[in-house]
mmCIF file of C-alpha atoms and ligand atoms in Angstrom:
data_model
loop_
_atom_site.group_PDB
_atom_site.id
_atom_site.type_symbol
_atom_site.label_atom_id
_atom_site.label_comp_id
_atom_site.label_asym_id
_atom_site.label_seq_id
_atom_site.Cartn_x
_atom_site.Cartn_y
_atom_site.Cartn_z
ATOM 1 C CA MET A 7 -0.082 0.150 0.174
ATOM 2 C CA THR A 8 1.463 3.410 -0.793
ATOM 3 C CA ILE A 9 0.027 6.657 0.464
ATOM 4 C CA PRO A 10 0.128 9.243 -1.982
ATOM 5 C CA ALA A 11 2.683 12.339 -2.301
ATOM 6 C CA LEU A 12 1.817 15.831 -2.422
ATOM 7 C CA GLU A 13 3.640 18.560 -3.606
ATOM 8 C CA LEU A 14 3.828 21.415 -1.271
ATOM 9 C CA ASN A 15 4.445 24.754 -3.189
ATOM 10 C CA ASP A 16 8.507 24.735 -1.785
ATOM 11 C CA GLY A 17 8.813 22.305 -3.839
ATOM 12 C CA HIS A 18 9.433 18.925 -1.712
ATOM 13 C CA SER A 19 6.480 16.314 -0.853
ATOM 14 C CA ILE A 20 4.242 15.527 1.915
ATOM 15 C CA PRO A 21 2.820 12.203 2.786
ATOM 16 C CA GLN A 22 -1.388 12.815 2.697
ATOM 17 C CA LEU A 23 -1.720 10.411 4.918
ATOM 18 C CA GLY A 24 -0.059 10.570 8.809
ATOM 19 C CA TYR A 25 -0.514 10.099 12.580
ATOM 20 C CA GLY A 26 -1.062 12.817 15.038
ATOM 21 C CA VAL A 27 0.234 12.282 18.352
ATOM 22 C CA PHE A 28 -1.956 15.040 20.054
ATOM 23 C CA LYS A 29 -3.058 13.614 23.802
ATOM 24 C CA VAL A 30 -1.266 10.764 23.355
ATOM 25 C CA PRO A 31 0.759 10.310 26.786
ATOM 26 C CA PRO A 32 4.661 10.763 27.019
ATOM 27 C CA ALA A 33 4.218 7.503 28.484
ATOM 28 C CA GLU A 34 2.629 5.930 25.506
ATOM 29 C CA THR A 35 3.764 7.557 22.823
ATOM 30 C CA GLU A 36 6.589 5.163 22.313
ATOM 31 C CA ARG A 37 4.756 2.734 21.679
ATOM 32 C CA ALA A 38 1.754 3.621 19.669
ATOM 33 C CA VAL A 39 4.807 5.769 17.206
ATOM 34 C CA SER A 40 6.538 2.664 17.192
ATOM 35 C CA GLU A 41 2.977 1.042 16.120
ATOM 36 C CA ALA A 42 2.553 3.316 13.704
ATOM 37 C CA LEU A 43 5.736 3.180 12.299
ATOM 38 C CA GLU A 44 5.189 -0.684 11.690
ATOM 39 C CA ILE A 45 1.685 -0.674 10.512
ATOM 40 C CA GLY A 46 2.546 1.455 8.061
ATOM 41 C CA PHE A 47 2.671 5.380 8.862
ATOM 42 C CA ARG A 48 5.058 7.286 7.762
ATOM 43 C CA HIS A 49 4.207 11.059 8.646
ATOM 44 C CA ILE A 50 4.126 11.747 12.176
ATOM 45 C CA ASP A 51 2.612 15.238 13.357
ATOM 46 C CA THR A 52 3.944 16.180 16.993
ATOM 47 C CA ALA A 53 4.395 19.510 18.402
ATOM 48 C CA ALA A 54 6.369 20.528 21.938
ATOM 49 C CA ILE A 55 3.439 21.613 23.481
ATOM 50 C CA TYR A 56 2.178 17.735 23.533
ATOM 51 C CA GLY A 57 4.956 17.144 26.121
ATOM 52 C CA ASN A 58 5.591 13.835 23.623
ATOM 53 C CA GLU A 59 8.681 14.491 21.223
ATOM 54 C CA GLU A 60 10.971 12.213 22.970
ATOM 55 C CA GLY A 61 8.537 9.964 22.937
ATOM 56 C CA VAL A 62 8.329 10.514 18.619
ATOM 57 C CA GLY A 63 12.195 10.209 19.039
ATOM 58 C CA ALA A 64 12.462 7.278 20.477
ATOM 59 C CA ALA A 65 10.211 4.871 18.285
ATOM 60 C CA ILE A 66 11.940 6.824 15.214
ATOM 61 C CA ALA A 67 15.547 5.721 16.320
ATOM 62 C CA ALA A 68 14.348 2.360 17.573
ATOM 63 C CA SER A 69 13.032 1.809 13.788
ATOM 64 C CA GLY A 70 15.760 1.431 12.117
ATOM 65 C CA ILE A 71 13.664 3.018 9.035
ATOM 66 C CA PRO A 72 16.228 5.695 6.548
ATOM 67 C CA ARG A 73 15.305 9.237 7.744
ATOM 68 C CA GLU A 74 14.492 10.055 3.851
ATOM 69 C CA GLU A 75 11.228 7.952 4.050
ATOM 70 C CA LEU A 76 10.050 9.557 7.319
ATOM 71 C CA PHE A 77 8.382 13.081 7.274
ATOM 72 C CA VAL A 78 7.906 14.630 10.880
ATOM 73 C CA THR A 79 6.632 17.853 11.732
ATOM 74 C CA THR A 80 6.418 19.709 15.151
ATOM 75 C CA LYS A 81 5.171 23.545 16.207
ATOM 76 C CA LEU A 82 6.625 26.622 17.497
ATOM 77 C CA TRP A 83 4.339 27.026 21.421
ATOM 78 C CA ASN A 84 2.684 30.344 21.019
ATOM 79 C CA ASP A 85 5.471 31.887 23.716
ATOM 80 C CA ARG A 86 8.154 31.520 22.199
ATOM 81 C CA HIS A 87 7.526 33.586 19.046
ATOM 82 C CA HIS A 88 9.271 36.624 20.175
ATOM 83 C CA ASP A 89 12.804 37.474 19.509
ATOM 84 C CA ASP A 90 15.379 34.352 18.759
ATOM 85 C CA GLU A 91 13.210 32.150 20.767
ATOM 86 C CA PRO A 92 12.763 30.491 17.359
ATOM 87 C CA ARG A 93 15.774 29.238 16.993
ATOM 88 C CA ALA A 94 16.472 28.830 20.771
ATOM 89 C CA ALA A 95 12.700 25.938 20.526
ATOM 90 C CA ILE A 96 13.724 24.168 17.336
ATOM 91 C CA ARG A 97 16.554 22.918 18.716
ATOM 92 C CA GLU A 98 14.651 22.140 22.625
ATOM 93 C CA SER A 99 12.601 19.876 19.396
ATOM 94 C CA LEU A 100 15.357 18.789 17.550
ATOM 95 C CA ASP A 101 17.445 17.650 20.702
ATOM 96 C CA LYS A 102 14.079 15.132 21.988
ATOM 97 C CA LEU A 103 13.266 14.599 18.416
ATOM 98 C CA ARG A 104 17.208 13.369 18.123
ATOM 99 C CA LEU A 105 16.756 14.787 14.450
ATOM 100 C CA ASP A 106 19.194 16.609 13.096
ATOM 101 C CA SER A 107 15.876 18.603 10.945
ATOM 102 C CA VAL A 108 12.296 18.627 10.525
ATOM 103 C CA ASP A 109 10.410 18.609 7.770
ATOM 104 C CA LEU A 110 7.642 21.045 8.590
ATOM 105 C CA TYR A 111 7.932 23.228 11.217
ATOM 106 C CA LEU A 112 4.745 25.008 12.069
ATOM 107 C CA VAL A 113 3.264 28.716 13.891
ATOM 108 C CA HIS A 114 1.669 26.764 15.898
ATOM 109 C CA TRP A 115 -1.315 29.717 16.735
ATOM 110 C CA PRO A 116 -1.190 33.189 15.928
ATOM 111 C CA THR A 117 -2.103 34.374 18.752
ATOM 112 C CA PRO A 118 -2.750 38.105 17.293
ATOM 113 C CA ALA A 119 -3.386 39.431 20.396
ATOM 114 C CA LYS A 120 0.412 39.623 20.693
ATOM 115 C CA ASP A 121 0.767 40.821 17.483
ATOM 116 C CA ASP A 122 3.614 38.841 17.059
ATOM 117 C CA TYR A 123 3.068 35.506 13.912
ATOM 118 C CA VAL A 124 4.550 37.598 11.671
ATOM 119 C CA HIS A 125 7.744 38.178 13.269
ATOM 120 C CA ALA A 126 7.556 34.815 14.511
ATOM 121 C CA PHE A 127 7.273 33.288 10.424
ATOM 122 C CA ALA A 128 9.798 35.723 9.362
ATOM 123 C CA LYS A 129 12.015 33.042 12.173
ATOM 124 C CA LEU A 130 11.006 30.596 10.456
ATOM 125 C CA ILE A 131 12.407 31.798 6.982
ATOM 126 C CA GLU A 132 15.750 31.750 8.871
ATOM 127 C CA LEU A 133 15.456 27.938 10.191
ATOM 128 C CA ARG A 134 13.992 26.610 6.949
ATOM 129 C CA GLU A 135 17.788 29.024 5.704
ATOM 130 C CA ALA A 136 20.013 27.342 8.656
ATOM 131 C CA GLY A 137 18.600 23.636 7.348
ATOM 132 C CA LEU A 138 16.557 22.925 10.554
ATOM 133 C CA THR A 139 13.573 21.961 8.747
ATOM 134 C CA ARG A 140 13.232 21.501 4.997
ATOM 135 C CA SER A 141 9.718 23.224 4.820
ATOM 136 C CA ILE A 142 8.099 26.015 6.811
ATOM 137 C CA GLY A 143 4.415 26.585 7.405
ATOM 138 C CA VAL A 144 1.078 28.289 9.774
ATOM 139 C CA SER A 145 -1.275 26.740 12.121
ATOM 140 C CA ASN A 146 -4.734 27.925 12.744
ATOM 141 C CA PHE A 147 -4.234 30.924 11.193
ATOM 142 C CA LEU A 148 -7.304 33.374 9.458
ATOM 143 C CA VAL A 149 -6.913 34.751 6.482
ATOM 144 C CA PRO A 150 -6.179 38.413 8.127
ATOM 145 C CA HIS A 151 -3.381 36.014 9.973
ATOM 146 C CA LEU A 152 -2.493 34.731 6.455
ATOM 147 C CA GLU A 153 -2.709 38.191 4.196
ATOM 148 C CA ARG A 154 -0.770 39.926 6.645
ATOM 149 C CA THR A 155 2.604 36.850 6.550
ATOM 150 C CA VAL A 156 2.519 37.096 2.808
ATOM 151 C CA ALA A 157 2.468 41.167 2.637
ATOM 152 C CA GLU A 158 5.113 41.192 5.278
ATOM 153 C CA THR A 159 7.647 38.794 4.972
ATOM 154 C CA GLY A 160 6.564 38.307 1.175
ATOM 155 C CA VAL A 161 6.983 33.908 1.931
ATOM 156 C CA VAL A 162 4.157 31.805 1.238
ATOM 157 C CA PRO A 163 3.544 28.672 4.008
ATOM 158 C CA ALA A 164 4.199 26.061 2.456
ATOM 159 C CA VAL A 165 0.511 24.939 4.317
ATOM 160 C CA ASN A 166 -1.928 25.887 6.970
ATOM 161 C CA GLN A 167 -2.894 23.211 9.449
ATOM 162 C CA ILE A 168 -6.798 23.908 10.468
ATOM 163 C CA GLU A 169 -9.454 22.491 11.845
ATOM 164 C CA LEU A 170 -11.132 20.771 9.721
ATOM 165 C CA HIS A 171 -14.123 18.342 9.654
ATOM 166 C CA PRO A 172 -17.534 18.341 7.958
ATOM 167 C CA ALA A 173 -19.595 19.782 10.091
ATOM 168 C CA TYR A 174 -16.513 22.174 10.247
ATOM 169 C CA GLN A 175 -15.098 22.946 7.066
ATOM 170 C CA GLN A 176 -13.418 27.077 6.713
ATOM 171 C CA ARG A 177 -14.395 27.553 3.842
ATOM 172 C CA ASP A 178 -12.893 30.876 3.554
ATOM 173 C CA VAL A 179 -10.069 29.823 5.031
ATOM 174 C CA VAL A 180 -9.767 26.997 2.152
ATOM 175 C CA ALA A 181 -10.020 29.081 -0.939
ATOM 176 C CA TRP A 182 -7.582 31.826 0.650
ATOM 177 C CA ALA A 183 -5.195 28.358 0.459
ATOM 178 C CA GLU A 184 -6.254 26.682 -2.952
ATOM 179 C CA ALA A 185 -5.998 30.435 -4.364
ATOM 180 C CA HIS A 186 -1.934 30.716 -3.265
ATOM 181 C CA ASP A 187 -0.807 27.851 -3.753
ATOM 182 C CA VAL A 188 -1.361 26.617 0.396
ATOM 183 C CA ARG A 189 -1.868 22.781 1.459
ATOM 184 C CA ILE A 190 -4.400 22.458 4.062
ATOM 185 C CA GLU A 191 -3.822 20.084 6.962
ATOM 186 C CA ALA A 192 -7.006 19.256 8.068
ATOM 187 C CA TRP A 193 -6.581 18.575 12.070
ATOM 188 C CA GLY A 194 -9.471 16.646 14.516
ATOM 189 C CA PRO A 195 -10.258 15.191 10.811
ATOM 190 C CA LEU A 196 -12.859 13.188 12.618
ATOM 191 C CA GLY A 197 -14.628 15.934 14.995
ATOM 192 C CA GLN A 198 -11.939 14.553 17.698
ATOM 193 C CA GLY A 199 -15.469 12.179 18.728
ATOM 194 C CA LYS A 200 -17.051 15.220 20.175
ATOM 195 C CA TYR A 201 -20.047 14.943 18.371
ATOM 196 C CA ASP A 202 -22.308 12.182 16.347
ATOM 197 C CA LEU A 203 -20.257 12.205 12.929
ATOM 198 C CA PHE A 204 -20.911 8.637 12.307
ATOM 199 C CA GLY A 205 -23.941 8.672 12.582
ATOM 200 C CA VAL A 206 -25.235 11.360 10.417
ATOM 201 C CA PRO A 207 -27.039 9.679 6.935
ATOM 202 C CA ALA A 208 -24.288 11.191 4.959
ATOM 203 C CA VAL A 209 -20.998 9.527 6.485
ATOM 204 C CA ALA A 210 -23.109 6.734 7.348
ATOM 205 C CA ASP A 211 -24.930 5.308 3.719
ATOM 206 C CA ALA A 212 -21.629 6.171 2.302
ATOM 207 C CA ALA A 213 -19.906 3.825 4.330
ATOM 208 C CA ALA A 214 -22.384 0.715 4.002
ATOM 209 C CA ALA A 215 -22.121 2.039 0.422
ATOM 210 C CA HIS A 216 -18.474 0.971 0.582
ATOM 211 C CA GLY A 217 -18.718 -1.560 3.165
ATOM 212 C CA VAL A 218 -15.870 0.767 5.104
ATOM 213 C CA THR A 219 -16.428 2.442 8.227
ATOM 214 C CA PRO A 220 -18.335 5.937 8.935
ATOM 215 C CA ALA A 221 -14.185 6.558 10.095
ATOM 216 C CA GLN A 222 -12.891 5.361 6.911
ATOM 217 C CA ALA A 223 -15.455 6.939 4.941
ATOM 218 C CA VAL A 224 -14.598 10.826 6.536
ATOM 219 C CA LEU A 225 -11.192 10.335 6.041
ATOM 220 C CA ARG A 226 -11.733 9.281 2.289
ATOM 221 C CA TRP A 227 -13.588 12.259 1.549
ATOM 222 C CA HIS A 228 -10.778 14.717 3.450
ATOM 223 C CA LEU A 229 -8.506 12.273 1.148
ATOM 224 C CA GLN A 230 -10.425 13.711 -2.609
ATOM 225 C CA LYS A 231 -10.737 17.197 -0.835
ATOM 226 C CA GLY A 232 -6.878 17.070 -1.364
ATOM 227 C CA ASN A 233 -6.648 18.138 2.676
ATOM 228 C CA ILE A 234 -3.326 15.896 4.367
ATOM 229 C CA VAL A 235 -4.924 14.321 7.246
ATOM 230 C CA PHE A 236 -2.954 12.470 10.727
ATOM 231 C CA PRO A 237 -6.309 11.352 12.859
ATOM 232 C CA LYS A 238 -5.566 9.813 16.129
ATOM 233 C CA SER A 239 -5.759 6.890 18.177
ATOM 234 C CA VAL A 240 -3.709 5.081 20.258
ATOM 235 C CA ARG A 241 -5.240 2.122 19.253
ATOM 236 C CA ALA A 242 -3.611 -0.308 17.049
ATOM 237 C CA GLU A 243 -6.695 -1.921 15.345
ATOM 238 C CA ARG A 244 -7.583 1.552 14.592
ATOM 239 C CA LEU A 245 -4.591 2.645 13.186
ATOM 240 C CA ARG A 246 -4.669 -0.438 10.725
ATOM 241 C CA GLU A 247 -8.036 1.182 9.912
ATOM 242 C CA ASN A 248 -6.746 4.609 9.901
ATOM 243 C CA LEU A 249 -4.487 3.464 7.092
ATOM 244 C CA ASP A 250 -6.986 1.813 5.194
ATOM 245 C CA VAL A 251 -8.554 4.327 3.346
ATOM 246 C CA PHE A 252 -6.692 3.706 -0.396
ATOM 247 C CA GLY A 253 -9.090 0.715 -1.913
ATOM 248 C CA PHE A 254 -12.174 2.667 -2.496
ATOM 249 C CA GLU A 255 -12.879 5.688 -3.625
ATOM 250 C CA LEU A 256 -16.408 7.973 -2.761
ATOM 251 C CA THR A 257 -19.075 9.288 -5.686
ATOM 252 C CA ALA A 258 -19.305 12.757 -6.499
ATOM 253 C CA ASP A 259 -22.943 12.431 -4.780
ATOM 254 C CA GLU A 260 -21.509 11.313 -1.827
ATOM 255 C CA ILE A 261 -18.424 13.906 -1.640
ATOM 256 C CA ALA A 262 -21.723 16.186 -1.996
ATOM 257 C CA ALA A 263 -23.456 14.715 1.028
ATOM 258 C CA ILE A 264 -20.656 15.050 2.968
ATOM 259 C CA ASP A 265 -20.277 19.186 1.807
ATOM 260 C CA ALA A 266 -23.224 19.711 3.250
ATOM 261 C CA LEU A 267 -23.146 18.840 6.121
ATOM 262 C CA ASP A 268 -21.534 22.248 7.065
ATOM 263 C CA PRO A 269 -23.550 23.739 8.832
ATOM 264 C CA LEU A 270 -24.667 20.725 10.352
ATOM 265 C CA ASP A 271 -26.909 21.246 13.724
ATOM 266 C CA GLY A 272 -25.531 21.785 17.089
ATOM 267 C CA SER A 273 -22.144 21.536 15.881
ATOM 268 C CA GLY A 274 -19.225 23.004 13.909
ATOM 269 C CA ARG A 275 -15.812 24.685 15.860
ATOM 270 C CA VAL A 276 -15.156 21.737 18.731
ATOM 271 C CA GLY A 277 -11.356 23.995 18.912
ATOM 272 C CA SER A 278 -10.396 27.466 20.396
ATOM 273 C CA HIS A 279 -11.300 30.531 17.658
ATOM 274 C CA PRO A 280 -7.821 31.638 16.652
ATOM 275 C CA ASP A 281 -8.476 35.107 18.373
ATOM 276 C CA ASP A 282 -8.862 33.695 21.674
ATOM 277 C CA VAL A 283 -5.151 31.958 22.258
ATOM 278 C CA ASN A 284 -2.904 34.335 22.580
HETATM 279 P P1 NAD B 22 -8.967 14.068 15.976
HETATM 280 O O1 NAD B 22 -10.488 14.198 14.675
HETATM 281 O O2 NAD B 22 -8.325 13.065 14.573
HETATM 282 O O3 NAD B 22 -9.896 12.517 16.454
HETATM 283 C C1 NAD B 22 -9.291 11.583 17.654
HETATM 284 C C2 NAD B 22 -10.334 10.596 17.974
HETATM 285 O O4 NAD B 22 -10.981 9.892 17.373
HETATM 286 C C3 NAD B 22 -9.569 9.980 18.826
HETATM 287 O O5 NAD B 22 -10.357 10.009 20.555
HETATM 288 C C4 NAD B 22 -9.989 8.508 18.549
HETATM 289 O O6 NAD B 22 -10.235 7.763 19.757
HETATM 290 C C5 NAD B 22 -11.234 8.808 17.526
HETATM 291 N N1 NAD B 22 -10.937 8.132 16.587
HETATM 292 C C6 NAD B 22 -9.316 7.543 16.007
HETATM 293 N N2 NAD B 22 -9.520 7.016 15.131
HETATM 294 C C7 NAD B 22 -10.851 6.439 15.041
HETATM 295 C C8 NAD B 22 -11.447 5.383 13.965
HETATM 296 N N3 NAD B 22 -10.883 4.787 13.089
HETATM 297 N N4 NAD B 22 -12.929 4.746 14.583
HETATM 298 C C9 NAD B 22 -13.395 5.410 15.586
HETATM 299 N N5 NAD B 22 -12.583 6.265 16.307
HETATM 300 C C10 NAD B 22 -11.524 7.162 15.957
HETATM 301 O O7 NAD B 22 -8.580 14.731 16.362
HETATM 302 P P2 NAD B 22 -7.335 15.590 16.707
HETATM 303 O O8 NAD B 22 -6.788 13.992 17.296
HETATM 304 O O9 NAD B 22 -7.705 16.153 17.801
HETATM 305 O O10 NAD B 22 -6.679 15.355 15.697
HETATM 306 C C11 NAD B 22 -5.905 15.015 14.878
HETATM 307 C C12 NAD B 22 -4.116 15.794 14.659
HETATM 308 O O11 NAD B 22 -4.103 16.613 14.095
HETATM 309 C C13 NAD B 22 -3.943 15.328 16.108
HETATM 310 O O12 NAD B 22 -3.183 14.038 16.946
HETATM 311 C C14 NAD B 22 -2.286 16.486 16.034
HETATM 312 O O13 NAD B 22 -1.486 15.855 15.306
HETATM 313 C C15 NAD B 22 -3.386 17.455 15.325
HETATM 314 N N6 NAD B 22 -3.656 18.501 15.880
HETATM 315 C C16 NAD B 22 -3.247 19.731 15.287
HETATM 316 C C17 NAD B 22 -4.059 21.000 16.393
HETATM 317 C C18 NAD B 22 -3.431 22.547 16.034
HETATM 318 O O14 NAD B 22 -3.763 23.290 16.331
HETATM 319 N N7 NAD B 22 -2.422 23.062 15.065
HETATM 320 C C19 NAD B 22 -5.244 21.036 17.768
HETATM 321 C C20 NAD B 22 -5.269 18.908 17.742
HETATM 322 C C21 NAD B 22 -4.983 18.600 17.611
#
């Protein structure tokens, strides 16, 4: 089974499906990531704030998988945007990950009240030039944050990692990304289990029609929309299930029915609004 790779606007490529480790407890991370690598995942999404980069690093080191076959993302936390802190922060992350460089480094949140996200992204440009990360991007950026970042640095981020699932599709941010050749990474691709996504007819019917689980139908919807996803689970059977999404294709009607789920009564954003995180 081959996971498709998508080209980024800087010429590098990224596996479209990966494994995210938000809320994987540090003590469980090495085991969970080792299992994910064994099952076939090659793209790992972590962050300094998750507190589990050491476990990711230990699993990678133990795997024996050549570095060039892996894609590792980590993120700069909100209190380290200023001065030359991003350089110190990435060095700490690289130490924990036991890597010389990551494949993708992101500004985790724009923290607009502090008005320092443009500075942070400008620092990421320097880190890329220094070879500490191959690609750079942002996360949780809304259109005004993106516009200003590009206008003031002259560099277009390779990705924007945003909350995105059927009931919350952020169409304005996605349209901006498409127009500027920025890849969308969808976090919370399954809505973090916070609403009954799997029970809605558009998802349940598509799953039944293809003999797959509702989670697989939703992941397939993301992939066919062009989103990069890295669903989280610490259970091996679910990791296998989440990787097994390349043997079927949703029809245009099934895609349209899931597209129509935003807005869905009683749901929407399951995480924080980017303006409220500072
Ligand atoms: P998710 O939508 O992947 O949901 C995870 C939940 O879904 C877990 O509770 C898990 O038990 C369940 N699940 C996973 N696979 C399943 C399956 N096959 N069947 C049924 N249930 C299943 O949400 P997430 O973990 O928040 O998002 C994925 C990744 O996105 C994270 O691990 C992290 O890497 C990233 N993320 C980034 C940000 C950010 O601010 N940039 C925020 C949250 C998450």
